[in-house]
PDB file of C-alpha atoms in Angstrom:
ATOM      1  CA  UNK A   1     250.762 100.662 -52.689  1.00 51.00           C
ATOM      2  CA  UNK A   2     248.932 101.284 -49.693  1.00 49.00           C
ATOM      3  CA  UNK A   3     250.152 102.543 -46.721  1.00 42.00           C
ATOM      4  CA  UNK A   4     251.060 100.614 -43.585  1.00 50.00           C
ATOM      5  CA  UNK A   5     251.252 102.028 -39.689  1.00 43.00           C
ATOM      6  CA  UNK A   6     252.294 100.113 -36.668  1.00 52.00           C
ATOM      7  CA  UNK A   7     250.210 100.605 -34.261  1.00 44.00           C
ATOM      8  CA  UNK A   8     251.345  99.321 -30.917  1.00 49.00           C
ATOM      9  CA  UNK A   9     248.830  96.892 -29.545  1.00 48.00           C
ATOM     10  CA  UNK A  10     248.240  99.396 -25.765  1.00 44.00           C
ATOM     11  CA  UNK A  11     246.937 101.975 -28.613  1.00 40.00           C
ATOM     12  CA  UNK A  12     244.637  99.328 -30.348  1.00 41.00           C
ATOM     13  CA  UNK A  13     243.247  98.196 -27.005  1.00 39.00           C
ATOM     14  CA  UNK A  14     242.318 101.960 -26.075  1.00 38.00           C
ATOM     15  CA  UNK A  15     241.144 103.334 -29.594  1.00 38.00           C
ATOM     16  CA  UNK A  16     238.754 100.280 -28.999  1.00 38.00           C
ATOM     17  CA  UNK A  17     237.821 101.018 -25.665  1.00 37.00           C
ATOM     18  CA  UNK A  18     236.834 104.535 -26.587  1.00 39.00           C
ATOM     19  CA  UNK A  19     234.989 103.622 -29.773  1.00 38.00           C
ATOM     20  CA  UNK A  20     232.820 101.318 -27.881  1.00 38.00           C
ATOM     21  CA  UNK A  21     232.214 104.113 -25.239  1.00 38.00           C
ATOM     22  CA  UNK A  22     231.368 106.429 -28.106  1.00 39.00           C
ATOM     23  CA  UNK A  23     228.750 103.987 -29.522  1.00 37.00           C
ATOM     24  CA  UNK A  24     227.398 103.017 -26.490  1.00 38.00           C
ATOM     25  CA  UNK A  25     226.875 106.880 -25.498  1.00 39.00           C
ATOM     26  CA  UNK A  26     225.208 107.052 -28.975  1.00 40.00           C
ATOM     27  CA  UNK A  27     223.052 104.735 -28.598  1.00 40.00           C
ATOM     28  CA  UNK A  28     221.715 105.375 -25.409  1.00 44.00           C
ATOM     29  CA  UNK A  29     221.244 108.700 -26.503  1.00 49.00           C
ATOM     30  CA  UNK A  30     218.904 107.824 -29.128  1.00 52.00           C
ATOM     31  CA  UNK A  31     217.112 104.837 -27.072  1.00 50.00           C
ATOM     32  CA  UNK A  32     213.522 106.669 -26.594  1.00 82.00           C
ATOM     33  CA  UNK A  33     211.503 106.205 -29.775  1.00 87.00           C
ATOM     34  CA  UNK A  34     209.917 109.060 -31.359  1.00 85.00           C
ATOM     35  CA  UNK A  35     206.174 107.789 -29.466  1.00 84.00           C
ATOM     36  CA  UNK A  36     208.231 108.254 -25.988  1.00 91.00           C
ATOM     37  CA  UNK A  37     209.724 111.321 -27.548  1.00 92.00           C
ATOM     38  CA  UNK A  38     205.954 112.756 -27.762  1.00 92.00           C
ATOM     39  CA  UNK A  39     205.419 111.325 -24.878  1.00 93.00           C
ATOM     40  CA  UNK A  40     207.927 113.648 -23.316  1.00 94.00           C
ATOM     41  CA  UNK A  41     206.843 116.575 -24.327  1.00 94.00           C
ATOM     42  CA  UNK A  42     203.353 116.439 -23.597  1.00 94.00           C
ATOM     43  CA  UNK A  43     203.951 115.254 -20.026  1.00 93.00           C
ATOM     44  CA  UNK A  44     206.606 118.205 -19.763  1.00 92.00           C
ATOM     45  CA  UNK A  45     204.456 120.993 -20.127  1.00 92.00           C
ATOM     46  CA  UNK A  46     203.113 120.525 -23.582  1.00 94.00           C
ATOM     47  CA  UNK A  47     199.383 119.475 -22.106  1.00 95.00           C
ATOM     48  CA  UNK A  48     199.047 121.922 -19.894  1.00 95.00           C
ATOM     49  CA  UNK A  49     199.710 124.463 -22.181  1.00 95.00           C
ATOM     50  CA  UNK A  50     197.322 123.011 -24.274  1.00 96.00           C
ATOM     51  CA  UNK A  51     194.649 123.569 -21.823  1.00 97.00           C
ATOM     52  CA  UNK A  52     195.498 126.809 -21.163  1.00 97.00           C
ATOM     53  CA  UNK A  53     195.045 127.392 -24.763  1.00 96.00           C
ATOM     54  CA  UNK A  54     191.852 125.552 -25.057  1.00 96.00           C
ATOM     55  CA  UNK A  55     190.552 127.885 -21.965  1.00 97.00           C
ATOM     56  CA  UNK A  56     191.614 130.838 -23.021  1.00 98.00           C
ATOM     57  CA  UNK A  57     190.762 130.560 -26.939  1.00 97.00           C
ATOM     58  CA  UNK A  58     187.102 129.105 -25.575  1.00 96.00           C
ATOM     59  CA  UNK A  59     186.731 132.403 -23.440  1.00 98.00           C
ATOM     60  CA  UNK A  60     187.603 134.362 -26.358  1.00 98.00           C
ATOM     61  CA  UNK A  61     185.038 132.435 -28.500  1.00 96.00           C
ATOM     62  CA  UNK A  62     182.578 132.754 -25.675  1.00 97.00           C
ATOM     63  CA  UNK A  63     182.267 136.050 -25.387  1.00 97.00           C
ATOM     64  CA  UNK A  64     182.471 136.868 -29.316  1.00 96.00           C
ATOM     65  CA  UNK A  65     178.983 138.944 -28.780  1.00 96.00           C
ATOM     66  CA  UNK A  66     179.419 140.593 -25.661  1.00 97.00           C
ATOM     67  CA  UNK A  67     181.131 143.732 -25.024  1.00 97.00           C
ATOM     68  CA  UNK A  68     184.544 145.448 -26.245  1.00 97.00           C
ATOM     69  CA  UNK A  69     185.320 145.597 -22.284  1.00 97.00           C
ATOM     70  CA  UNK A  70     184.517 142.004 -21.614  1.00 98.00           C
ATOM     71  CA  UNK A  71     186.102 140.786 -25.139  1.00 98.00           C
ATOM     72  CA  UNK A  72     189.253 142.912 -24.847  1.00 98.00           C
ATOM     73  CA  UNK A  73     190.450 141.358 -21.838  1.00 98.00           C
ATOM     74  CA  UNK A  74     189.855 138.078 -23.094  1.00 98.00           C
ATOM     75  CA  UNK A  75     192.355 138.575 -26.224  1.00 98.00           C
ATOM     76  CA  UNK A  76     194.844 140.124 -23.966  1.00 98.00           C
ATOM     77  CA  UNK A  77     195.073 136.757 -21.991  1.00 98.00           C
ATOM     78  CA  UNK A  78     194.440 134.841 -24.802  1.00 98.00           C
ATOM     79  CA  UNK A  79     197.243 136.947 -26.836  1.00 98.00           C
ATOM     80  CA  UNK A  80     199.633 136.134 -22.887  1.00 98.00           C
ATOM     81  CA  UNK A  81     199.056 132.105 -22.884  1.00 97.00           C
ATOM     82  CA  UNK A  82     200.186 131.764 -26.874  1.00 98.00           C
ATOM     83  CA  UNK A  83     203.324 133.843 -26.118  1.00 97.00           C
ATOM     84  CA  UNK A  84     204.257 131.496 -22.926  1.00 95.00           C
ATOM     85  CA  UNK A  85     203.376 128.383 -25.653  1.00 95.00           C
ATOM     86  CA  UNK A  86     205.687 129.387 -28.463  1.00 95.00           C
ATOM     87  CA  UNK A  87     208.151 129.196 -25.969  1.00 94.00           C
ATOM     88  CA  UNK A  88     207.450 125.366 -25.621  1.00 92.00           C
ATOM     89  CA  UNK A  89     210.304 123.093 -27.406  1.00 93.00           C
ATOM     90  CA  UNK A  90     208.765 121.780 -30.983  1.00 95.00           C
ATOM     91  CA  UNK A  91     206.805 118.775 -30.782  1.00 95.00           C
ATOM     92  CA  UNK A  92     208.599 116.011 -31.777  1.00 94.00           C
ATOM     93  CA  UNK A  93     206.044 114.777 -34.575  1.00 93.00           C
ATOM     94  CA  UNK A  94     206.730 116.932 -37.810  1.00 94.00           C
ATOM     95  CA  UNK A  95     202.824 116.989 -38.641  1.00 93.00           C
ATOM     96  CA  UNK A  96     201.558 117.599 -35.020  1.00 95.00           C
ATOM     97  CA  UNK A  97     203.928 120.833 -35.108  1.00 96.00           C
ATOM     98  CA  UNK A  98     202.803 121.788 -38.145  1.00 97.00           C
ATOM     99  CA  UNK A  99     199.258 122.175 -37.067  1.00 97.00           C
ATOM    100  CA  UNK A 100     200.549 123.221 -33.380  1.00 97.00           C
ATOM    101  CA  UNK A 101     202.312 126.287 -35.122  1.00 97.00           C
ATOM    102  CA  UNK A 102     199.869 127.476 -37.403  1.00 98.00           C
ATOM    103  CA  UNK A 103     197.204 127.571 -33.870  1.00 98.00           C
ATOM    104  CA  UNK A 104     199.701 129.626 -32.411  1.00 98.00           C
ATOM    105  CA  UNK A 105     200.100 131.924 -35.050  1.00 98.00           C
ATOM    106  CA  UNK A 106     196.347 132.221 -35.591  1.00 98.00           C
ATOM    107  CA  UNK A 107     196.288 132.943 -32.035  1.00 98.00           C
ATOM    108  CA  UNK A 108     198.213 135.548 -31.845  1.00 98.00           C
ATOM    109  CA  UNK A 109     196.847 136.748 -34.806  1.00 98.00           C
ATOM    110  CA  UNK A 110     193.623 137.057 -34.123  1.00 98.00           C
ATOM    111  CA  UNK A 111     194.205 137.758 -30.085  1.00 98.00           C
ATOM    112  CA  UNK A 112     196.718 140.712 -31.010  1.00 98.00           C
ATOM    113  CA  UNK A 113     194.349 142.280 -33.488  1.00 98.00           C
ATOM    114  CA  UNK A 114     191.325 141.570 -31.094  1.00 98.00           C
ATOM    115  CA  UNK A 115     193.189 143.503 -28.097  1.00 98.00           C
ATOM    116  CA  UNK A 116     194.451 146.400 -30.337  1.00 98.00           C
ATOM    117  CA  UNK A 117     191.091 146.912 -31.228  1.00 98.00           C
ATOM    118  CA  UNK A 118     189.776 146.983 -28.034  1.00 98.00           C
ATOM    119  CA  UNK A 119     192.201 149.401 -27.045  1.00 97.00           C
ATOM    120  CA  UNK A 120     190.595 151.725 -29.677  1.00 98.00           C
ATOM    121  CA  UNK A 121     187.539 150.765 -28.765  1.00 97.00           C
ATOM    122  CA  UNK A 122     186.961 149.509 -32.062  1.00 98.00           C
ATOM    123  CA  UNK A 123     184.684 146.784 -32.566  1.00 97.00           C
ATOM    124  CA  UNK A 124     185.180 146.040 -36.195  1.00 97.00           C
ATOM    125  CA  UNK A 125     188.911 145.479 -35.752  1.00 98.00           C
ATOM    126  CA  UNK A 126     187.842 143.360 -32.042  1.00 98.00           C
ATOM    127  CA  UNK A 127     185.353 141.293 -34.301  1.00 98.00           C
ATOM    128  CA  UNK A 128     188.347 140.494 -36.847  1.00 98.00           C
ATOM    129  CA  UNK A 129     190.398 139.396 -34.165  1.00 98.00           C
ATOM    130  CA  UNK A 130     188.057 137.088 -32.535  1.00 98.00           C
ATOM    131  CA  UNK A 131     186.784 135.594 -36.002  1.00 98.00           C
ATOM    132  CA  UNK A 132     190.845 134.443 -36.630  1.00 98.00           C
ATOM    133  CA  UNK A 133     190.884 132.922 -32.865  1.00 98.00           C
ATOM    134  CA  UNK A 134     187.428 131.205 -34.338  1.00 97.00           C
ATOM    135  CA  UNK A 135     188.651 130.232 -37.894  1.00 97.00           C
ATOM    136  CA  UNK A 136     192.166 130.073 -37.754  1.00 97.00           C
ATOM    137  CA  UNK A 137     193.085 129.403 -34.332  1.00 97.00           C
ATOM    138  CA  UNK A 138     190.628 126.758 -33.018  1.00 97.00           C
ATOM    139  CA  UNK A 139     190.407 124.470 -35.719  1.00 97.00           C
ATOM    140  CA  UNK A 140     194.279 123.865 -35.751  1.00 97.00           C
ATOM    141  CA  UNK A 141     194.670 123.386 -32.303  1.00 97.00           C
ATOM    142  CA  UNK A 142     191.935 120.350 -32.357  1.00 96.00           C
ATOM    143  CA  UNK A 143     193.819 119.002 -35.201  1.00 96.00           C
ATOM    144  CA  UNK A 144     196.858 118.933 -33.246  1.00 96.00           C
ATOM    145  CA  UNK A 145     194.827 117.162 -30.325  1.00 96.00           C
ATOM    146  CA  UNK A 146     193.410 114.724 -32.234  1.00 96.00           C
ATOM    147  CA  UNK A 147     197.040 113.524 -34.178  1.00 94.00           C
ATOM    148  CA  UNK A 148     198.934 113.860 -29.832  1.00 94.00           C
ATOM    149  CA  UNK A 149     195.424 111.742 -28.907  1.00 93.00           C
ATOM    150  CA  UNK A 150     196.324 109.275 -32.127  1.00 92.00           C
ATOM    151  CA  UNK A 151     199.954 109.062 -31.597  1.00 89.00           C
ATOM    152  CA  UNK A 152     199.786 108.501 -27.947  1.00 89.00           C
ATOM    153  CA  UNK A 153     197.477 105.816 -28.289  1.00 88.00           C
ATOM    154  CA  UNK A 154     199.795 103.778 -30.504  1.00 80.00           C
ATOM    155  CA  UNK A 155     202.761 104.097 -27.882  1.00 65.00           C
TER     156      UNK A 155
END
């Protein structure tokens, strides 16, 4: 048999009053769709870290055959600009971030190892270093460009 409560109709009315504040704070929490959601972050720091990274990893890639002294310096900042961009919020696209975290991590990879090297002066270790920022790095970052670019577009 089940059970029966009185409630007294002053309860009802406020029970009911706060469940349609609580939905109506839920859903206006949720209102922005996951394309304004992307949106968001890239406007919020998310490109210009991107460009950072695109400078820093091109300087890196430009000056591959020149000099420890000239290279080294270019990892450390490289190495500097990937730190400050793991510190970014996820992107809110679970294949974007997949690609956006393993360009950080070949950045700082190859930018670490590049800058230790050139601390020893040792050019094997620099060349290493560089060829991750080249191979690993690079390539990842332009496929998270090109799926922001996409994504973007279809907003």
């Amino acid at each position: 048999m089940p059970l029966r409560v009185r409630v007294p109709v002053l309860t009802r009315v406020t029970v009911s009053v706060t469940a349609v504040a609580s939905v109506a704070v839920l859903l206006g929490g949720c209102s922005s769709t996951p394309a304004e959601q992307l949106q968001d972050w890239y406007s919020s720091g998310g490109e210009a870290q991107i460009r950072k990274l695109t400078e820093d990893a091109g300087r890196v890639n430009e000056v591959s055959m020149r000099t420890i002294d000239v290279q080294g310096p270019a990892c450390q900042d490289l190495l500097a600009r990937t730190a400050k961009a793991e510190k970014l919020d996820p992107i809110p696209d679970d294949a974007t971030q997949r690609y956006w975290k393993e360009a950080l991590g070949g950045f700082r990879r190859g930018a670490a190892e590049c800058a230790d090297g050139a601390a020893k002066n040792e050019a094997g270790q620099v060349s290493r270093g560089i060829t991750t920022v080249q191979t690993e790095g690079l390539p990842k970052l332009v496929s998270t460009v090109t799926l922001l670019k996409a994504a973007l577009a279809h907003k």
